Coordinates of C-alpha atoms in Angstrom, one line a residue:
M30 CA 0.0 0.1 -0.1
F31 CA 1.1 3.3 -0.9
V32 CA 2.2 5.6 2.4
T33 CA 2.0 9.3 2.5
T34 CA 2.8 12.1 4.7
S35 CA 0.0 13.2 7.0
L36 CA -2.1 16.2 6.4
P37 CA -2.0 18.9 8.8
A38 CA -3.9 18.3 12.2
Q39 CA -7.5 19.4 12.1
S40 CA -9.0 21.9 14.6
T41 CA -10.7 20.3 17.7
T42 CA -13.3 23.1 17.2
A43 CA -16.2 21.9 15.2
V44 CA -16.3 23.9 11.8
D45 CA -19.1 23.5 9.4
R46 CA -17.3 23.3 6.0
T47 CA -20.4 23.6 4.1
A48 CA -21.5 26.7 5.4
P49 CA -20.6 30.2 3.7
H50 CA -16.9 31.2 4.4
P51 CA -17.4 34.3 7.0
K52 CA -15.1 36.6 4.8
V53 CA -17.1 36.1 1.6
A54 CA -20.3 38.3 2.5
P55 CA -18.4 41.6 3.3
A56 CA -16.1 40.8 0.3
V57 CA -19.0 40.7 -2.0
E58 CA -20.6 43.7 -0.5
K59 CA -17.3 45.7 -1.5
I60 CA -16.9 44.3 -5.0
E61 CA -20.6 45.3 -5.5
Q62 CA -19.8 49.0 -4.4
V63 CA -17.0 49.3 -6.8
A64 CA -19.1 47.9 -9.7
Q65 CA -21.5 50.4 -8.8
A66 CA -19.2 53.3 -8.8
G67 CA -18.0 52.9 -12.3
P68 CA -16.8 54.0 -14.9
F69 CA -17.8 50.4 -16.0
K70 CA -21.1 49.0 -14.7
A71 CA -22.2 45.5 -13.8
E72 CA -24.3 45.6 -17.0
W73 CA -23.5 44.2 -20.5
S74 CA -24.6 47.5 -22.4
S75 CA -21.6 49.1 -20.3
L76 CA -19.2 46.2 -20.3
E77 CA -19.6 46.2 -24.1
K78 CA -17.7 49.6 -24.4
Y79 CA -14.7 47.9 -23.1
E80 CA -11.4 48.4 -25.4
I81 CA -8.7 45.8 -25.7
P82 CA -5.2 47.2 -24.7
Q83 CA -2.6 48.0 -27.5
W84 CA 0.1 45.8 -25.7
Y85 CA -2.0 42.4 -25.9
K86 CA -2.8 43.0 -29.6
D87 CA 1.0 43.7 -30.1
A88 CA 2.2 40.6 -28.1
K89 CA 0.9 37.7 -30.0
F90 CA 2.5 34.9 -27.8
G91 CA 1.9 34.0 -24.4
I92 CA 2.8 31.1 -21.9
F93 CA 0.4 29.1 -20.0
I94 CA 1.2 27.0 -16.9
H95 CA -0.9 24.5 -15.6
W96 CA 0.8 23.0 -12.2
G97 CA -1.0 22.0 -8.9
A98 CA -1.3 18.7 -7.0
Y99 CA -2.6 16.8 -9.9
S100 CA 1.2 16.7 -10.9
V101 CA 2.0 14.5 -8.1
P102 CA 0.1 11.2 -9.6
A103 CA 1.5 12.4 -13.0
F104 CA -0.9 10.0 -14.8
G105 CA -3.3 10.5 -17.6
S106 CA -4.2 14.2 -17.5
E107 CA -4.6 17.1 -15.0
W108 CA -8.0 15.9 -14.8
Y109 CA -7.0 13.2 -12.6
P110 CA -8.6 14.7 -9.3
R111 CA -12.2 14.0 -11.2
Q112 CA -11.3 10.7 -13.2
M113 CA -10.2 9.0 -10.1
Y114 CA -13.5 9.1 -8.6
I115 CA -15.3 7.8 -11.6
N116 CA -15.8 3.9 -11.6
K117 CA -16.6 3.6 -15.4
G118 CA -15.3 2.0 -18.4
R119 CA -13.5 4.6 -20.8
R120 CA -11.1 4.7 -23.6
G121 CA -7.4 5.3 -22.7
D122 CA -6.3 5.3 -19.2
N123 CA -8.3 4.1 -16.3
F124 CA -7.8 6.4 -13.7
F125 CA -10.1 4.8 -11.1
E126 CA -8.2 1.4 -11.4
H127 CA -4.8 2.9 -11.4
H128 CA -5.6 4.8 -8.3
I129 CA -6.9 1.9 -6.3
E130 CA -3.7 -0.2 -7.7
T131 CA -1.4 2.5 -6.6
Y132 CA -2.5 4.3 -4.0
G133 CA -5.4 2.3 -2.5
P134 CA -9.0 2.9 -2.0
Q135 CA -10.5 6.4 -2.6
K136 CA -11.9 6.5 0.9
T137 CA -8.6 6.0 2.6
F138 CA -6.4 7.7 -0.1
G139 CA -8.3 10.6 -1.8
Y140 CA -7.0 13.3 -3.6
K141 CA -6.4 15.6 -0.7
D142 CA -3.7 13.2 0.4
F143 CA -1.6 14.0 -2.9
I144 CA -1.4 17.7 -1.4
P145 CA 1.2 16.9 1.3
M146 CA 3.4 15.3 -1.4
F147 CA 3.2 18.4 -3.6
K148 CA 6.3 20.0 -2.2
A149 CA 7.5 22.3 -5.1
E150 CA 11.2 21.7 -3.6
K151 CA 13.0 22.6 -6.7
F152 CA 10.5 25.3 -7.8
D153 CA 12.4 28.7 -9.2
A154 CA 10.1 31.3 -10.2
S155 CA 13.1 33.4 -11.9
E156 CA 14.4 30.4 -13.7
W157 CA 10.8 30.1 -15.3
A158 CA 10.6 33.6 -16.1
K159 CA 14.1 33.5 -17.8
L160 CA 13.1 30.6 -19.9
F161 CA 9.6 32.2 -20.7
K162 CA 11.6 35.4 -21.9
E163 CA 14.1 33.3 -23.9
T164 CA 10.8 31.5 -25.6
G165 CA 9.9 34.9 -26.9
A166 CA 6.7 35.2 -25.0
R167 CA 5.3 38.6 -23.9
Y168 CA 2.9 37.5 -21.4
V169 CA 2.9 34.6 -18.9
V170 CA -0.4 33.2 -17.3
P171 CA -0.2 30.5 -14.6
V172 CA -3.3 28.6 -13.3
A173 CA -4.3 30.4 -10.1
E174 CA -7.0 27.7 -9.2
H175 CA -7.9 24.9 -11.2
H176 CA -11.1 22.6 -11.0
D177 CA -9.5 20.7 -7.9
G178 CA -10.1 23.5 -5.5
F179 CA -6.4 24.0 -4.4
P180 CA -5.7 27.6 -5.3
M181 CA -1.9 28.3 -5.9
Y182 CA -1.7 31.6 -3.9
D183 CA -2.8 32.9 -0.8
C184 CA -6.5 32.6 -0.8
S185 CA -8.4 33.9 2.2
Y186 CA -11.4 31.6 1.8
T187 CA -10.1 28.4 2.0
R188 CA -7.4 26.5 4.3
W189 CA -6.6 24.3 1.4
D190 CA -4.2 26.4 -0.7
A191 CA -0.5 26.4 -1.6
T192 CA 0.6 28.7 1.2
E193 CA -0.9 26.4 3.8
M194 CA -0.4 23.1 2.6
G195 CA 1.6 21.6 0.0
P196 CA 4.6 23.8 -1.0
K197 CA 3.6 26.3 1.9
R198 CA 4.5 29.2 -0.7
D199 CA 2.6 31.8 -2.7
V200 CA 3.5 30.6 -6.0
I201 CA 1.4 33.2 -8.0
A202 CA 3.1 36.2 -5.9
E203 CA 6.6 34.6 -6.8
L204 CA 5.9 34.2 -10.5
S205 CA 4.1 37.6 -10.7
N206 CA 7.6 39.3 -9.1
A207 CA 9.9 37.2 -11.4
I208 CA 7.8 37.1 -14.8
R209 CA 7.3 41.0 -14.2
G210 CA 11.1 41.3 -13.4
E211 CA 11.9 40.2 -17.0
G212 CA 9.6 42.9 -18.5
L213 CA 6.7 40.5 -19.4
K214 CA 3.2 40.9 -18.7
F215 CA 1.3 38.7 -16.2
G216 CA -1.9 37.0 -16.0
V217 CA -3.9 34.5 -13.8
S218 CA -6.4 31.9 -14.8
S219 CA -9.2 30.5 -12.8
H220 CA -11.2 27.1 -13.5
R221 CA -12.8 27.5 -10.2
A222 CA -16.3 27.8 -11.8
F223 CA -16.3 23.9 -12.5
N224 CA -15.4 22.8 -8.9
W225 CA -19.1 23.0 -8.6
M226 CA -19.4 19.6 -10.1
F227 CA -15.9 18.6 -10.6
Y228 CA -15.8 15.5 -8.1
V229 CA -18.3 12.9 -8.6
R230 CA -19.2 11.6 -5.1
N231 CA -20.0 8.1 -3.5
E232 CA -20.4 7.5 0.1
N233 CA -17.2 5.2 -0.2
Y234 CA -15.1 8.2 -1.1
D235 CA -13.3 10.4 0.9
N236 CA -14.7 13.6 -1.0
A237 CA -18.6 12.6 0.2
D238 CA -17.3 13.8 3.8
P239 CA -18.5 17.3 4.4
Q240 CA -15.5 18.2 6.6
Y241 CA -13.5 18.2 3.2
A242 CA -16.3 20.5 1.5
D243 CA -13.5 23.3 1.5
L244 CA -11.6 21.5 -1.0
Y245 CA -13.9 19.4 -3.0
G246 CA -16.9 21.6 -2.7
R247 CA -20.1 20.9 -1.0
P248 CA -21.4 17.4 -1.3
M249 CA -24.6 18.1 -3.3
P250 CA -27.2 15.6 -3.9
F251 CA -26.8 15.7 -7.5
L252 CA -23.1 14.7 -7.3
F253 CA -24.2 11.2 -6.1
K254 CA -26.5 10.5 -9.0
D255 CA -25.4 7.9 -11.4
N256 CA -25.0 10.5 -14.4
A257 CA -23.0 13.1 -12.2
W258 CA -20.0 12.3 -14.3
D259 CA -21.7 13.6 -17.6
Y260 CA -21.2 17.4 -17.1
Q261 CA -21.8 17.9 -20.8
N262 CA -25.5 16.9 -20.4
F263 CA -26.1 17.3 -17.0
F264 CA -25.0 20.7 -15.4
P265 CA -27.2 22.0 -12.4
P266 CA -26.6 25.7 -12.3
Q267 CA -24.4 27.1 -9.3
D268 CA -26.3 28.4 -6.4
D269 CA -25.4 31.7 -4.9
Q270 CA -23.4 30.5 -2.2
F271 CA -21.0 29.1 -4.8
K272 CA -21.1 32.1 -7.0
D273 CA -20.6 34.3 -4.3
D274 CA -17.6 32.4 -3.1
W275 CA -16.1 32.4 -6.6
L276 CA -16.7 36.3 -7.0
A277 CA -14.7 36.7 -3.8
R278 CA -12.0 34.5 -4.7
S279 CA -11.6 35.9 -8.2
C280 CA -11.4 39.7 -6.9
E281 CA -9.1 38.7 -4.4
L282 CA -6.9 37.5 -7.2
V283 CA -7.2 41.0 -8.8
D284 CA -6.7 42.8 -5.4
K285 CA -3.5 40.9 -4.7
Y286 CA -1.7 40.3 -7.7
Q287 CA -3.2 43.1 -10.3
P288 CA -3.0 40.9 -13.2
D289 CA -2.8 42.2 -16.6
L290 CA -5.0 39.6 -18.0
F291 CA -7.7 37.1 -16.4
W292 CA -8.4 33.9 -18.2
F293 CA -11.5 31.9 -17.2
D294 CA -12.5 28.3 -18.1
F295 CA -15.7 27.1 -19.3
G296 CA -17.5 26.6 -16.0
I297 CA -18.7 30.2 -15.9
T298 CA -21.0 29.1 -18.5
P299 CA -22.8 25.7 -18.7
S300 CA -22.5 24.7 -22.3
R301 CA -21.1 26.0 -25.6
D302 CA -24.7 26.6 -26.8
T303 CA -26.0 28.9 -23.6
K304 CA -26.0 32.5 -24.6
Y305 CA -24.6 35.2 -22.3
Q306 CA -28.3 36.6 -22.2
D307 CA -29.6 33.1 -20.9
N308 CA -26.6 32.1 -18.5
K309 CA -27.4 31.9 -14.7
F310 CA -23.8 32.7 -14.2
S311 CA -24.1 36.1 -16.0
G312 CA -24.7 38.4 -13.0
H313 CA -21.6 37.5 -11.2
L314 CA -19.7 37.7 -14.5
Q315 CA -20.8 41.4 -14.8
K316 CA -20.0 42.3 -11.3
F317 CA -16.6 40.7 -11.8
A318 CA -15.9 42.4 -15.0
A319 CA -17.0 45.8 -13.7
Y320 CA -14.8 45.3 -10.7
Y321 CA -11.7 44.4 -12.7
Y322 CA -12.2 46.9 -15.5
N323 CA -12.5 49.6 -12.6
Q324 CA -9.8 48.5 -10.5
S325 CA -7.4 48.2 -13.2
S326 CA -8.5 51.4 -15.0
Q327 CA -7.4 53.4 -11.6
G328 CA -3.5 52.9 -12.2
D329 CA -1.2 54.3 -14.6
G330 CA -1.3 50.9 -16.4
P331 CA -3.5 49.7 -19.2
I332 CA -7.1 48.1 -18.3
G333 CA -7.1 44.4 -17.6
I334 CA -8.3 41.8 -20.1
I335 CA -10.8 39.2 -19.4
N336 CA -10.6 35.8 -21.5
Y337 CA -13.8 33.7 -21.9
K338 CA -14.8 30.7 -23.6
W339 CA -17.9 30.0 -25.6
N340 CA -20.6 32.6 -25.3
A341 CA -20.2 33.4 -21.5
F342 CA -19.5 37.5 -22.4
P343 CA -20.6 39.6 -25.5
E344 CA -17.9 39.5 -27.9
T345 CA -16.8 43.3 -27.4
A346 CA -17.1 42.8 -23.5
A347 CA -13.9 40.6 -23.2
V348 CA -11.7 38.6 -25.5
L349 CA -12.7 35.2 -26.7
D350 CA -10.4 32.4 -26.1
K351 CA -10.5 29.1 -28.2
E352 CA -9.3 26.0 -26.5
R353 CA -7.3 23.8 -28.9
S354 CA -8.9 25.0 -32.1
K355 CA -8.3 28.1 -34.3
M356 CA -10.3 30.4 -36.8
D357 CA -10.7 29.5 -40.3
E358 CA -11.2 33.4 -41.4
I359 CA -9.9 36.6 -39.9
R360 CA -12.1 37.4 -36.9
I361 CA -12.6 41.1 -35.7
P362 CA -12.5 41.7 -32.8
F363 CA -9.2 40.3 -31.5
W364 CA -9.2 36.5 -30.1
Q365 CA -7.0 34.0 -28.6
T366 CA -6.2 30.4 -28.8
D367 CA -5.1 28.2 -25.9
T368 CA -3.2 24.9 -26.7
A369 CA -0.3 23.0 -25.1
V370 CA 3.2 21.7 -25.9
S371 CA 1.7 18.3 -25.3
S372 CA -1.5 16.7 -27.2
S373 CA -2.4 14.5 -24.2
S374 CA -2.7 16.7 -21.2
W375 CA -2.3 20.3 -19.7
G376 CA -0.6 19.2 -16.4
Y377 CA 2.6 16.9 -16.2
T378 CA 2.2 13.4 -16.7
E379 CA 4.6 10.8 -17.6
N380 CA 4.5 9.5 -21.1
Q381 CA 3.6 12.8 -22.5
K382 CA 2.6 13.2 -26.2
Y383 CA 4.7 16.0 -27.5
K384 CA 3.9 18.3 -30.5
T385 CA 6.8 19.6 -32.7
P386 CA 8.1 23.0 -32.5
D387 CA 7.4 23.3 -36.5
R388 CA 3.7 22.4 -35.8
L389 CA 3.4 24.9 -32.9
V390 CA 5.3 27.8 -34.8
D391 CA 2.9 27.0 -37.8
D392 CA 0.0 27.4 -35.4
L393 CA 1.0 30.7 -34.2
I394 CA 1.6 31.9 -37.7
D395 CA -1.8 31.0 -38.7
I396 CA -3.7 32.3 -35.6
V397 CA -1.8 35.8 -35.9
S398 CA -2.8 35.9 -39.5
K399 CA -6.3 35.7 -38.4
N400 CA -6.2 38.6 -35.8
G401 CA -5.4 36.2 -32.9
C402 CA -2.7 35.4 -30.4
L403 CA -1.5 32.3 -28.9
L404 CA -1.2 31.0 -25.4
L405 CA 1.0 28.0 -25.2
N406 CA 0.9 25.6 -22.4
V407 CA 3.5 23.9 -20.3
G408 CA 3.3 21.6 -17.4
P409 CA 6.0 21.7 -14.8
R410 CA 6.5 18.3 -12.6
S411 CA 5.3 18.3 -8.9
D412 CA 8.9 19.3 -7.7
G413 CA 8.8 22.7 -9.7
T414 CA 11.1 21.4 -12.6
I415 CA 10.0 21.9 -16.3
P416 CA 10.6 19.1 -18.1
D417 CA 13.7 18.9 -20.6
E418 CA 11.3 18.2 -23.6
D419 CA 9.0 21.2 -22.8
Q420 CA 11.9 23.2 -22.3
A421 CA 13.4 22.4 -25.7
I422 CA 10.3 23.1 -27.6
L423 CA 10.1 26.4 -26.1
R424 CA 13.5 27.4 -26.9
A425 CA 13.2 26.3 -30.6
I426 CA 10.1 28.7 -30.8
G427 CA 12.2 31.3 -29.2
G428 CA 15.1 30.6 -31.9
W429 CA 12.5 31.0 -34.7
L430 CA 11.0 34.1 -33.1
K431 CA 14.5 35.7 -33.0
I432 CA 14.8 35.6 -36.7
N433 CA 11.4 36.2 -37.7
G434 CA 9.5 38.1 -34.8
E435 CA 9.2 41.1 -36.6
S436 CA 6.6 39.1 -38.8
I437 CA 4.7 38.4 -35.6
Y438 CA 5.0 41.2 -33.0
D439 CA 3.2 44.3 -33.1
T440 CA 1.6 43.3 -36.3
T441 CA -1.9 43.1 -37.6
Y442 CA -3.9 41.1 -40.3
W443 CA -3.6 41.8 -43.8
K444 CA -6.4 42.1 -46.6
T445 CA -6.5 38.5 -46.5
F446 CA -5.2 35.9 -44.1
G447 CA -3.6 33.9 -46.6
E448 CA -3.9 30.9 -49.0
G449 CA -3.4 27.3 -49.6
P450 CA -5.0 23.9 -49.5
T451 CA -4.8 23.3 -45.5
T452 CA -7.8 23.9 -43.5
V453 CA -7.9 24.2 -40.0
S454 CA -10.5 22.9 -37.2
T455 CA -12.8 25.5 -35.7
G456 CA -14.6 23.2 -33.0
H457 CA -13.8 23.1 -29.5
V458 CA -11.0 21.0 -28.8
S459 CA -10.7 20.1 -32.2
E460 CA -7.0 20.4 -33.2
S461 CA -6.3 16.8 -33.4
K462 CA -8.0 16.7 -36.8
D463 CA -5.6 19.3 -38.2
K464 CA -3.5 18.3 -41.1
P465 CA 0.3 19.6 -41.5
F466 CA 0.7 22.6 -43.4
T467 CA 2.5 22.5 -46.8
A468 CA 4.8 24.7 -49.1
N469 CA 1.4 25.8 -50.8
D470 CA 0.2 27.3 -47.5
V471 CA 1.2 31.1 -47.0
R472 CA 0.0 33.1 -44.2
F473 CA 0.0 37.2 -44.2
T474 CA 0.7 39.8 -41.7
Q475 CA 1.5 43.4 -41.9
K476 CA 2.9 46.7 -40.0
N477 CA 4.4 49.9 -41.0
G478 CA 3.6 49.6 -45.0
V479 CA 5.5 46.1 -44.7
V480 CA 3.8 43.1 -45.9
Y481 CA 5.0 39.7 -44.4
A482 CA 4.1 36.4 -46.6
T483 CA 5.1 33.3 -44.5
I484 CA 5.7 30.1 -46.5
L485 CA 4.8 27.4 -43.8
A486 CA 7.1 24.6 -45.4
W487 CA 10.0 24.4 -47.8
P488 CA 9.1 23.8 -51.2
E489 CA 10.9 21.0 -53.0
S490 CA 11.1 22.5 -56.2
G491 CA 12.9 25.4 -54.8
E492 CA 10.2 28.0 -55.5
V493 CA 6.9 29.1 -54.4
T494 CA 3.9 31.1 -56.1
I495 CA 1.9 33.4 -54.2
R496 CA -1.6 33.8 -56.1
A497 CA -2.9 36.7 -53.7
L498 CA 0.2 38.8 -55.1
A499 CA -0.3 38.3 -58.8
E500 CA 0.4 41.1 -61.0
G501 CA -2.7 43.4 -60.8
A502 CA -4.2 41.6 -57.7
E503 CA -6.9 43.3 -55.8
H504 CA -4.8 43.2 -52.6
W505 CA -1.7 44.4 -54.2
P506 CA -2.6 46.4 -57.3
G507 CA 0.8 48.3 -57.7
D508 CA 4.4 47.3 -57.9
I509 CA 6.4 45.3 -55.4
K510 CA 9.6 47.3 -54.7
S511 CA 11.6 44.5 -52.9
V512 CA 11.5 40.8 -51.5
E513 CA 13.6 39.7 -49.0
M514 CA 13.6 36.6 -46.8
L515 CA 14.2 37.2 -43.2
G516 CA 17.3 35.6 -41.8
S517 CA 19.2 35.4 -45.0
D518 CA 21.5 37.5 -46.7
E519 CA 20.9 36.2 -50.0
T520 CA 19.2 38.3 -52.8
I521 CA 15.7 36.8 -53.6
S522 CA 14.9 36.3 -57.4
Y523 CA 11.2 36.7 -57.9
S524 CA 8.9 37.5 -60.8
R525 CA 5.3 38.5 -61.2
T526 CA 2.8 37.4 -63.6
D527 CA -1.1 37.1 -63.8
A528 CA -0.5 33.5 -62.1
G529 CA 1.3 34.9 -58.9
L530 CA 4.3 36.0 -57.5
T531 CA 6.9 33.4 -58.1
V532 CA 9.9 33.3 -55.5
K533 CA 13.1 31.5 -55.9
M534 CA 14.0 30.4 -52.4
P535 CA 17.8 31.0 -51.0
S536 CA 20.4 28.2 -51.2
K537 CA 20.3 27.8 -47.6
K538 CA 17.5 27.8 -45.3
P539 CA 17.5 30.7 -42.8
C540 CA 15.7 28.6 -40.0
D541 CA 14.3 25.4 -39.3
F542 CA 10.6 25.7 -40.4
A543 CA 8.3 28.6 -41.7
Y544 CA 10.1 30.9 -44.1
V545 CA 9.1 34.7 -44.1
L546 CA 9.1 36.9 -47.1
K547 CA 9.3 40.5 -46.3
L548 CA 7.9 42.5 -49.1
T549 CA 7.4 46.3 -49.9
K550 CA 5.9 48.8 -52.0

């Protein structure tokens, strides 16, 4: 049987862990006062006047970090805390059986028992920040609280946080200081809203015990039902006690860490089909947005940014985020994709299925050409080290950006995003359907009168023809003054006909993937 260190001793004073935390009500009262004071009000018509700060539209590339107690079992995915309680046949890894075989029954060894094992003994925020700077990222977003209910910061509303248990360090504070010290913008993510029904319950599991309700959430009757695992089709709306607690936690992150960006996962809306007008969470979302925008507007810096999924916000009130998927056309307003260096998990697990730097750079280019930005995730080990494979991928991306970054940073979309035969997936978590880009796939960006045309693979013939740049083309009716390739000193030969702009590639590749032509009028 697996043996672990003990949890902190429980207080001898009886505490009802299912009751509202006593600090929540006064926090919500303050939040509502700030929201009412303006300039933004807690109503959609006011929030739709929001304008995205320029730094974000210029940055294009950020790093996401999924790190928590789920990195201790390092099995399957960061959803181990949920799946270990679901005794149901499934494709792929069987978390439930693995847990019993490795750690024992869920009654005697629950998810809470991983927390003392989560020590982060090698965590060095400054090392992480230097790596992310080397990667070419312009902003970094660590997970402040995942679905598991274990905040990675000094949370006033639970004893189950990283300052009191596990690492016994304020991870978010350390990262905020280190990342900003490198000149990068700092954000946080909250996945708290899904804690409402993240843990499936059974009387034989430790999570059914009310004394642990401040970690697992209250053991609501619907969580004991046979279909509690099927959250996509069965999602009872959160009650006011939960939503008030969520609001207090979210606004505390704003107050303590002044994030430049605040990323929300899907739990703030029950489904991708629910419109913001019909969402029972909307009242609290409006209060949070008004609070965050008002608070961040008071200082010298730019207003904060909210990322949301699906239809949780009106599209001009915050920034749409697409998980593991992209757009097939230019989207106005600005948007974001979040994905990971791994195709198998967000958090660290053994036997990760890694993507290639080539694929990730191509994704970045495709997204930026359509008026978006990329938030790319890594998953550190429980000891606080970032795996060598993750680091190698990030450094390869950074190497490409050192040569070609002028075609990404501070650019905007052109008259068309590009051309070529390869399409991209647009549905939620659908990137696995994507095919590799080819030498016939071209993506455009522009800035300061310069157009960048990126060839997403090296043509075997040694030349490429870009149809959108044909003689007399509607997007470029005048002459092309010059054609260069970023990173190459060779003179680029080209010709222009009704069929397109034909460019002879240099004799030597300037980088390992994605080759950028710089065109001037």
